[in-house]
């Protein structure tokens, strides 16, 4: 192979890896639109399944492949680009219905089918990388580094591209780039073949572009926007996308929107005209038509979240995640002196400031005392010195979360002890936090909020600072900095009486005051809250749902699952669906599915067809070492993605950026493995130091990463980003060394071990990518890092005792 | 190769040997199951479970006529089934429970918001004087209307309209049942509810009703709402007694 050919090959590999990761990031975004967010972690797992299966395939077919490496490389690159669009379109045709999973066992088959279908492109991509390992077996670390750095570039590119292109357009663009990339490698082929190939590629490219108008996103039929679009004359009138989601503005002239969740039955005024705003076909909000006449928005005062305004006079308000401004309208209705509003997604602000400014009555203009901050709430709170009378967390979570209990694994850093403590610091002496959420029966989120608030209040008598009211669909919790006064309590009573809302708890509340309007079998809320306040530890331990306080180490507010209660809830699942926390069980199911598929597609073929090899100690060692390394790497990476969701406030951004940093740094680590470790006289000693450093860093991070992340939130944007890299880059750099080092040593005399290592690593990664979240749910984020450190140690011990 | 042929033959024979669906057996198993589930919660349905009149009405209503062709064999399974346009035909137990809790009387006029397949309306038609039902999706409304006609059900009137405003022409209604997802209860519906009337709203997604909201208007037009869990959950009883 000439130098030019080699360069072409490696350049193609770099670009293919970039396209591969860009595709993975895009797929996460697409799955969030078509299905729900909790499937986004499945994408990482299925991508790795493709990689693992490729390792198995290569180990079985290596002789054939080695003889015609160039053409195999080329073919796999082509297949990668075709299947990228093809498999996505096929997966859309699979009638998987997550809501029906409990009723219909066939749905699990469809889930498996979707999982396998979407992993196919990654199989072909991984083949190109694996073939490159064969082709450049003396420079494994270089190939590995090029792959990782290409992948890092792909992550970053995908995130930026999502600001400018709609997700489906980006899919076609990535496919086009992949096809064009394959032109480069055709240079290394003979002239005749090359010209034929180029014409085929051109035809394929044109075909894909020609059919572009036919490609359509087919979101799940039961997502709120899909259902809304079934009503006559309802149309999407504006659509905009960024990595935070696909925002659709919907007009429904014949059957207008009437969005006022939990509105009091005592309200007799009409709802103002509205436009629907959906994010990822879910998370409904509205843009309210406002012409300056506050009488037309009087109904807003008949929702539970209006309570705080009846306790405060012309308050200075902070609205967190204010979205399209309905909460700001309520504050204006109550003559708020000034309103500060944070909103992470600039699209919502843009809609009200520009596209629908006239419709919304120029709500976000200088006419009204509203100041907008396009930032994450905790970043704003860390940086601002402003004090407020009211901090409001409106109802913004998906309505699906109240009904399907499928949001268990999602982390939310807004409802943690640390977050509430931060909010309390920003309150004036008479100030309060108002949190409104969907009402869940039996009580769960309300109790978890109370427990979290109690811990954040840090006072001897937290019960004096809490009040909770409920309607038939929503509840509002007030957390006051100072104890509620008699006057406050009278105001709460009057508010509830006038609107038919129930008092669930306030300091000094009597039993007979509970359960007056929205009657439950017994005063469940009052009983639970009073018992909880009396003896929190005992109550939390015995309650059938997980209501332990949410912290930054366990930021899973929507996880209510308890194994202990499963024996009682499972038999009732068919007529009391809401009792079972499906989000958690779905993850267990996905993990089981990943394990079974990775064993069938990765492990079994090698065991069956390479029985002889497994009798060799070196093959067994290779398998064990790379299983440990694969597990440890992915456990760590996913852990950082979860931690940095605090920083980025969005899983897609967190996945893209953290993956990019991890892969880029590991790529450099891998590249430098040869000069820094392998070629030195004391290679094994250096390698030991690398492992010790990885373990030490993980332990140190367990102790202080949360505080460090909290601290950097207070820095300005540039410094914040720079500091966010600081903890990851050195760790990821070091984590890039064990794989090429061990692979180099273990495959010195047996190239077959390359594929086995590739397969074992893939298999472990598939399982770890889902397992990481589940371990974090049960034991906290720190436990995952400690486990990863332990696995690096185990890999090192096996390797050094047997191989070195 | 021969193993592959053998395997295929085996698969085909197993598939073809599947027992034929016995509708009567499936029906009777379904109604036993519904009663069994209802009897688990005596506080809600009494010791006899769902009222016999409701069960009889359900027996008279062939569920297989209300499901999609591909789901014919599942018609008498106790689970919700998709009917297209992001909607489902509810789980038979939920239909039975809601009908029972609505306490239908022969003189009642009922308004249903969200006809869907019109299965609920068809059952009610055997128990009340007249059912007015509104469906927002025209295709579903048309299908439902022709289905009811073919079954000879004449006391159900279906129209494509926004249920938010109710159907004032035929008000007041003794019973209102809102089967479509509602983020709030419009005052129009409350106004159209007759004194001593009952309104029932299931809470949850199309595949999982978690609890029901029962709204009662007394003779003096005072409104109360009641949240009904469709199951007794033992740990709560325990925690109450603590």
PDB file of N, CA and C in Angstrom, chain A residues 601-648:
ATOM      1  N   UNK A 601     -25.477 -12.507  19.598  1.00  0.00           N
ATOM      2  CA  UNK A 601     -24.833 -11.976  18.398  1.00  0.00           C
ATOM      3  C   UNK A 601     -23.328 -11.797  18.526  1.00  0.00           C
ATOM      4  N   UNK A 602     -22.855 -11.715  19.748  1.00  0.00           N
ATOM      5  CA  UNK A 602     -21.418 -11.442  19.899  1.00  0.00           C
ATOM      6  C   UNK A 602     -20.675 -12.638  20.488  1.00  0.00           C
ATOM      7  N   UNK A 603     -21.188 -13.138  21.593  1.00  0.00           N
ATOM      8  CA  UNK A 603     -20.409 -14.127  22.345  1.00  0.00           C
ATOM      9  C   UNK A 603     -20.567 -15.549  21.774  1.00  0.00           C
ATOM     10  N   UNK A 604     -21.836 -15.959  21.578  1.00  0.00           N
ATOM     11  CA  UNK A 604     -22.076 -17.355  21.176  1.00  0.00           C
ATOM     12  C   UNK A 604     -21.368 -17.757  19.869  1.00  0.00           C
ATOM     13  N   UNK A 605     -21.462 -16.924  18.810  1.00  0.00           N
ATOM     14  CA  UNK A 605     -20.790 -17.348  17.577  1.00  0.00           C
ATOM     15  C   UNK A 605     -19.313 -17.627  17.786  1.00  0.00           C
ATOM     16  N   UNK A 606     -18.671 -16.803  18.595  1.00  0.00           N
ATOM     17  CA  UNK A 606     -17.235 -17.016  18.826  1.00  0.00           C
ATOM     18  C   UNK A 606     -17.006 -18.287  19.627  1.00  0.00           C
ATOM     19  N   UNK A 607     -17.843 -18.473  20.657  1.00  0.00           N
ATOM     20  CA  UNK A 607     -17.651 -19.665  21.505  1.00  0.00           C
ATOM     21  C   UNK A 607     -17.869 -20.943  20.681  1.00  0.00           C
ATOM     22  N   UNK A 608     -18.933 -20.924  19.850  1.00  0.00           N
ATOM     23  CA  UNK A 608     -19.260 -22.128  19.081  1.00  0.00           C
ATOM     24  C   UNK A 608     -18.214 -22.388  17.989  1.00  0.00           C
ATOM     25  N   UNK A 609     -17.899 -21.324  17.255  1.00  0.00           N
ATOM     26  CA  UNK A 609     -17.036 -21.529  16.091  1.00  0.00           C
ATOM     27  C   UNK A 609     -15.544 -21.462  16.418  1.00  0.00           C
ATOM     28  N   UNK A 610     -15.240 -20.992  17.600  1.00  0.00           N
ATOM     29  CA  UNK A 610     -13.807 -20.868  17.952  1.00  0.00           C
ATOM     30  C   UNK A 610     -13.514 -21.621  19.247  1.00  0.00           C
ATOM     31  N   UNK A 611     -14.106 -22.827  19.333  1.00  0.00           N
ATOM     32  CA  UNK A 611     -13.927 -23.617  20.553  1.00  0.00           C
ATOM     33  C   UNK A 611     -12.441 -23.796  20.877  1.00  0.00           C
ATOM     34  N   UNK A 612     -11.694 -24.090  19.829  1.00  0.00           N
ATOM     35  CA  UNK A 612     -10.263 -24.348  20.001  1.00  0.00           C
ATOM     36  C   UNK A 612      -9.562 -23.155  20.646  1.00  0.00           C
ATOM     37  N   UNK A 613      -9.914 -21.989  20.101  1.00  0.00           N
ATOM     38  CA  UNK A 613      -9.237 -20.766  20.570  1.00  0.00           C
ATOM     39  C   UNK A 613      -9.439 -20.564  22.059  1.00  0.00           C
ATOM     40  N   UNK A 614     -10.666 -20.912  22.527  1.00  0.00           N
ATOM     41  CA  UNK A 614     -10.968 -20.655  23.931  1.00  0.00           C
ATOM     42  C   UNK A 614     -10.234 -21.597  24.882  1.00  0.00           C
ATOM     43  N   UNK A 615      -9.652 -22.631  24.286  1.00  0.00           N
ATOM     44  CA  UNK A 615      -8.844 -23.511  25.146  1.00  0.00           C
ATOM     45  C   UNK A 615      -7.502 -22.842  25.431  1.00  0.00           C
ATOM     46  N   UNK A 616      -7.161 -21.862  24.587  1.00  0.00           N
ATOM     47  CA  UNK A 616      -5.896 -21.167  24.829  1.00  0.00           C
ATOM     48  C   UNK A 616      -6.113 -20.143  25.938  1.00  0.00           C
ATOM     49  N   UNK A 617      -5.154 -20.117  26.831  1.00  0.00           N
ATOM     50  CA  UNK A 617      -5.297 -19.209  27.974  1.00  0.00           C
ATOM     51  C   UNK A 617      -5.351 -17.754  27.516  1.00  0.00           C
ATOM     52  N   UNK A 618      -4.553 -17.445  26.448  1.00  0.00           N
ATOM     53  CA  UNK A 618      -4.456 -16.050  26.030  1.00  0.00           C
ATOM     54  C   UNK A 618      -5.808 -15.515  25.535  1.00  0.00           C
ATOM     55  N   UNK A 619      -6.570 -16.375  24.855  1.00  0.00           N
ATOM     56  CA  UNK A 619      -7.874 -15.940  24.339  1.00  0.00           C
ATOM     57  C   UNK A 619      -8.811 -15.635  25.498  1.00  0.00           C
ATOM     58  N   UNK A 620      -8.761 -16.507  26.492  1.00  0.00           N
ATOM     59  CA  UNK A 620      -9.621 -16.311  27.661  1.00  0.00           C
ATOM     60  C   UNK A 620      -9.261 -15.026  28.393  1.00  0.00           C
ATOM     61  N   UNK A 621      -7.949 -14.819  28.519  1.00  0.00           N
ATOM     62  CA  UNK A 621      -7.468 -13.607  29.182  1.00  0.00           C
ATOM     63  C   UNK A 621      -7.926 -12.382  28.396  1.00  0.00           C
ATOM     64  N   UNK A 622      -7.746 -12.464  27.057  1.00  0.00           N
ATOM     65  CA  UNK A 622      -8.165 -11.341  26.197  1.00  0.00           C
ATOM     66  C   UNK A 622      -9.631 -11.009  26.456  1.00  0.00           C
ATOM     67  N   UNK A 623     -10.478 -12.062  26.462  1.00  0.00           N
ATOM     68  CA  UNK A 623     -11.913 -11.852  26.658  1.00  0.00           C
ATOM     69  C   UNK A 623     -12.179 -11.164  27.989  1.00  0.00           C
ATOM     70  N   UNK A 624     -11.587 -11.703  29.052  1.00  0.00           N
ATOM     71  CA  UNK A 624     -11.858 -11.150  30.387  1.00  0.00           C
ATOM     72  C   UNK A 624     -11.366  -9.710  30.516  1.00  0.00           C
ATOM     73  N   UNK A 625     -10.148  -9.486  30.033  1.00  0.00           N
ATOM     74  CA  UNK A 625      -9.578  -8.138  30.149  1.00  0.00           C
ATOM     75  C   UNK A 625     -10.445  -7.130  29.407  1.00  0.00           C
ATOM     76  N   UNK A 626     -10.859  -7.482  28.194  1.00  0.00           N
ATOM     77  CA  UNK A 626     -11.619  -6.506  27.405  1.00  0.00           C
ATOM     78  C   UNK A 626     -13.075  -6.385  27.850  1.00  0.00           C
ATOM     79  N   UNK A 627     -13.567  -7.418  28.483  1.00  0.00           N
ATOM     80  CA  UNK A 627     -14.899  -7.282  29.108  1.00  0.00           C
ATOM     81  C   UNK A 627     -14.822  -6.218  30.208  1.00  0.00           C
ATOM     82  N   UNK A 628     -13.783  -6.343  31.045  1.00  0.00           N
ATOM     83  CA  UNK A 628     -13.617  -5.392  32.163  1.00  0.00           C
ATOM     84  C   UNK A 628     -13.400  -3.979  31.641  1.00  0.00           C
ATOM     85  N   UNK A 629     -12.524  -3.850  30.632  1.00  0.00           N
ATOM     86  CA  UNK A 629     -12.223  -2.510  30.107  1.00  0.00           C
ATOM     87  C   UNK A 629     -13.492  -1.904  29.478  1.00  0.00           C
ATOM     88  N   UNK A 630     -14.226  -2.726  28.722  1.00  0.00           N
ATOM     89  CA  UNK A 630     -15.459  -2.242  28.076  1.00  0.00           C
ATOM     90  C   UNK A 630     -16.474  -1.772  29.104  1.00  0.00           C
ATOM     91  N   UNK A 631     -16.676  -2.600  30.126  1.00  0.00           N
ATOM     92  CA  UNK A 631     -17.627  -2.238  31.192  1.00  0.00           C
ATOM     93  C   UNK A 631     -17.195  -0.930  31.851  1.00  0.00           C
ATOM     94  N   UNK A 632     -15.929  -0.884  32.238  1.00  0.00           N
ATOM     95  CA  UNK A 632     -15.439   0.262  33.000  1.00  0.00           C
ATOM     96  C   UNK A 632     -15.540   1.545  32.184  1.00  0.00           C
ATOM     97  N   UNK A 633     -15.156   1.471  30.912  1.00  0.00           N
ATOM     98  CA  UNK A 633     -15.164   2.684  30.081  1.00  0.00           C
ATOM     99  C   UNK A 633     -16.582   3.231  29.941  1.00  0.00           C
ATOM    100  N   UNK A 634     -17.506   2.351  29.581  1.00  0.00           N
ATOM    101  CA  UNK A 634     -18.878   2.835  29.346  1.00  0.00           C
ATOM    102  C   UNK A 634     -19.581   3.244  30.632  1.00  0.00           C
ATOM    103  N   UNK A 635     -19.309   2.520  31.733  1.00  0.00           N
ATOM    104  CA  UNK A 635     -19.905   2.935  33.013  1.00  0.00           C
ATOM    105  C   UNK A 635     -19.472   4.365  33.332  1.00  0.00           C
ATOM    106  N   UNK A 636     -18.182   4.628  33.105  1.00  0.00           N
ATOM    107  CA  UNK A 636     -17.660   5.966  33.409  1.00  0.00           C
ATOM    108  C   UNK A 636     -18.274   7.002  32.465  1.00  0.00           C
ATOM    109  N   UNK A 637     -18.263   6.694  31.164  1.00  0.00           N
ATOM    110  CA  UNK A 637     -18.758   7.674  30.186  1.00  0.00           C
ATOM    111  C   UNK A 637     -20.228   8.031  30.437  1.00  0.00           C
ATOM    112  N   UNK A 638     -21.059   6.992  30.622  1.00  0.00           N
ATOM    113  CA  UNK A 638     -22.495   7.256  30.835  1.00  0.00           C
ATOM    114  C   UNK A 638     -22.688   8.028  32.149  1.00  0.00           C
ATOM    115  N   UNK A 639     -21.866   7.688  33.137  1.00  0.00           N
ATOM    116  CA  UNK A 639     -21.953   8.390  34.418  1.00  0.00           C
ATOM    117  C   UNK A 639     -21.697   9.882  34.231  1.00  0.00           C
ATOM    118  N   UNK A 640     -20.699  10.207  33.441  1.00  0.00           N
ATOM    119  CA  UNK A 640     -20.394  11.624  33.214  1.00  0.00           C
ATOM    120  C   UNK A 640     -21.495  12.298  32.407  1.00  0.00           C
ATOM    121  N   UNK A 641     -22.072  11.558  31.475  1.00  0.00           N
ATOM    122  CA  UNK A 641     -23.191  12.130  30.699  1.00  0.00           C
ATOM    123  C   UNK A 641     -24.312  12.500  31.666  1.00  0.00           C
ATOM    124  N   UNK A 642     -24.609  11.591  32.606  1.00  0.00           N
ATOM    125  CA  UNK A 642     -25.687  11.858  33.565  1.00  0.00           C
ATOM    126  C   UNK A 642     -25.340  13.039  34.475  1.00  0.00           C
ATOM    127  N   UNK A 643     -24.080  13.093  34.922  1.00  0.00           N
ATOM    128  CA  UNK A 643     -23.675  14.190  35.806  1.00  0.00           C
ATOM    129  C   UNK A 643     -23.724  15.528  35.080  1.00  0.00           C
ATOM    130  N   UNK A 644     -23.281  15.506  33.829  1.00  0.00           N
ATOM    131  CA  UNK A 644     -23.196  16.766  33.107  1.00  0.00           C
ATOM    132  C   UNK A 644     -24.532  17.215  32.535  1.00  0.00           C
ATOM    133  N   UNK A 645     -25.579  16.426  32.749  1.00  0.00           N
ATOM    134  CA  UNK A 645     -26.912  16.903  32.386  1.00  0.00           C
ATOM    135  C   UNK A 645     -27.251  18.108  33.260  1.00  0.00           C
ATOM    136  N   UNK A 646     -26.679  18.166  34.462  1.00  0.00           N
ATOM    137  CA  UNK A 646     -26.815  19.343  35.325  1.00  0.00           C
ATOM    138  C   UNK A 646     -26.269  20.571  34.608  1.00  0.00           C
ATOM    139  N   UNK A 647     -25.205  20.352  33.897  1.00  0.00           N
ATOM    140  CA  UNK A 647     -24.491  21.433  33.230  1.00  0.00           C
ATOM    141  C   UNK A 647     -25.183  21.834  31.927  1.00  0.00           C
ATOM    142  N   UNK A 648     -25.612  20.843  31.158  1.00  0.00           N
ATOM    143  CA  UNK A 648     -26.189  21.123  29.841  1.00  0.00           C
ATOM    144  C   UNK A 648     -27.713  21.112  29.848  1.00  0.00           C
TER     145      UNK A 648
END
